[in-house]
Amino acid sequence: MSKITSLQVAERAGVSQSAVSRVFTPGASASAKTVEKVRKAAVELGYRPNMMARAMITGKSRIIGLVVAYLDNQFYPLALQLLSNALQEKGYHILVFTASNSQGAAEEVMQELLDYQVDGIITASVGMTNDLTQRCAAAGIPVVMFNRGQEGETVSSVTSANVKGGRAVAEFLLSCGHESFGHISGWSGSSTGRDRQAGFSEALAEHGVSPQIVDGMFDRETAAIATQTMMESAAPPDAIFVGNDHMAFAVLDTLRHEMGLSVPHDVAVIGYDDVPLAAWPAYNLSTMRQPVNRMVEATIDALLTRIEDPSTPTQRIEIDSPLIQRGTTKGPKT
């Protein structure tokens, strides 16, 4: 069978070929009657619009590239779902690529996205080199970093207020009467890991306290080993701040099931993200809640604004996170 064309749909619906084009172009204007006739004819004939051909004509693919480093952390599948749903509501679709944080892998993926002529790129937990940002800028493709920041003003970013969040954790644990502190940090190559650690350490330093810090690399197995190292040290902490919930679950499992310790009576634990699993009774984890809905909304607004008007300045958006107290921490002393 030969491929059905828009001209055949137009003839069946009794409208012009341009009317068919408008019906299948997001944001284009067409009357309800025209839309009904065209879609009915399209179904009857089995017509599907050629999105790539339209992209070649209009210069707009209506595709957003999303690059994510890993999906083990439960925060990212949730964010990916929200980003995809919100973009589809605005007439866009997501093309997902995974890449490690190594420079070569990120550059290879970015080049593929440029070849697909995407309208914009969102990176989640992936770093951007100056060379990559310059290549995207030269191609006229705006980039927004989600849950990761970068120095300078070459690319927009949306994060929670990580330094402020780290400080809030320290102040809360101090108010609970804790005296010795540990921090299982995220990967030092990420702004989120560095900023959360910085806020936590700075707030404690103001009270004359230094935390014991072990790098958890945002990795479950590494965090489990870090927990044993920390708790078997000469001065184990009575409170641990973990750089994200994904690691915090491993910390809790290690403390409870491998070391036989009681949480929060022997040691308190607090995470960062507030993924759905944190509220499950098995973990009941106290944590800083990343406002994922607001972060997604800000990311899409920043990206689409720059797609529509490339002269719009880049933005560094930080959104406050509330502290959610559950069963892995004691309440503040009165």
GROMACS .gro file of C-alpha atoms in nm, residues 4 10 12 65 67 82 106 131 140 164-165 204 212-213 231 304 320:
model
   17
    4ILE     CA    1  -0.126   0.822   0.259
   10ALA     CA    2  -0.762   1.710   0.257
   12ARG     CA    3  -1.148   1.322   0.192
   65GLY     CA    4   1.639   1.606   2.413
   67VAL     CA    5   2.018   1.355   2.884
   82LEU     CA    6   0.675   1.482   3.501
  106ALA     CA    7   2.843   1.334   2.737
  131ASP     CA    8   3.306   2.324   2.476
  140GLY     CA    9   2.107   2.772   1.838
  164LYS     CA   10   2.039   2.648   5.226
  165GLY     CA   11   1.904   2.293   5.252
  204LEU     CA   12   2.800   2.327   6.202
  212GLN     CA   13   3.300   1.344   5.976
  213ILE     CA   14   3.264   1.329   5.597
  231MET     CA   15   3.022   0.393   6.252
  304LEU     CA   16   1.060   2.719   2.615
  320ASP     CA   17   1.359   2.624   4.864
   0.00000   0.00000   0.00000
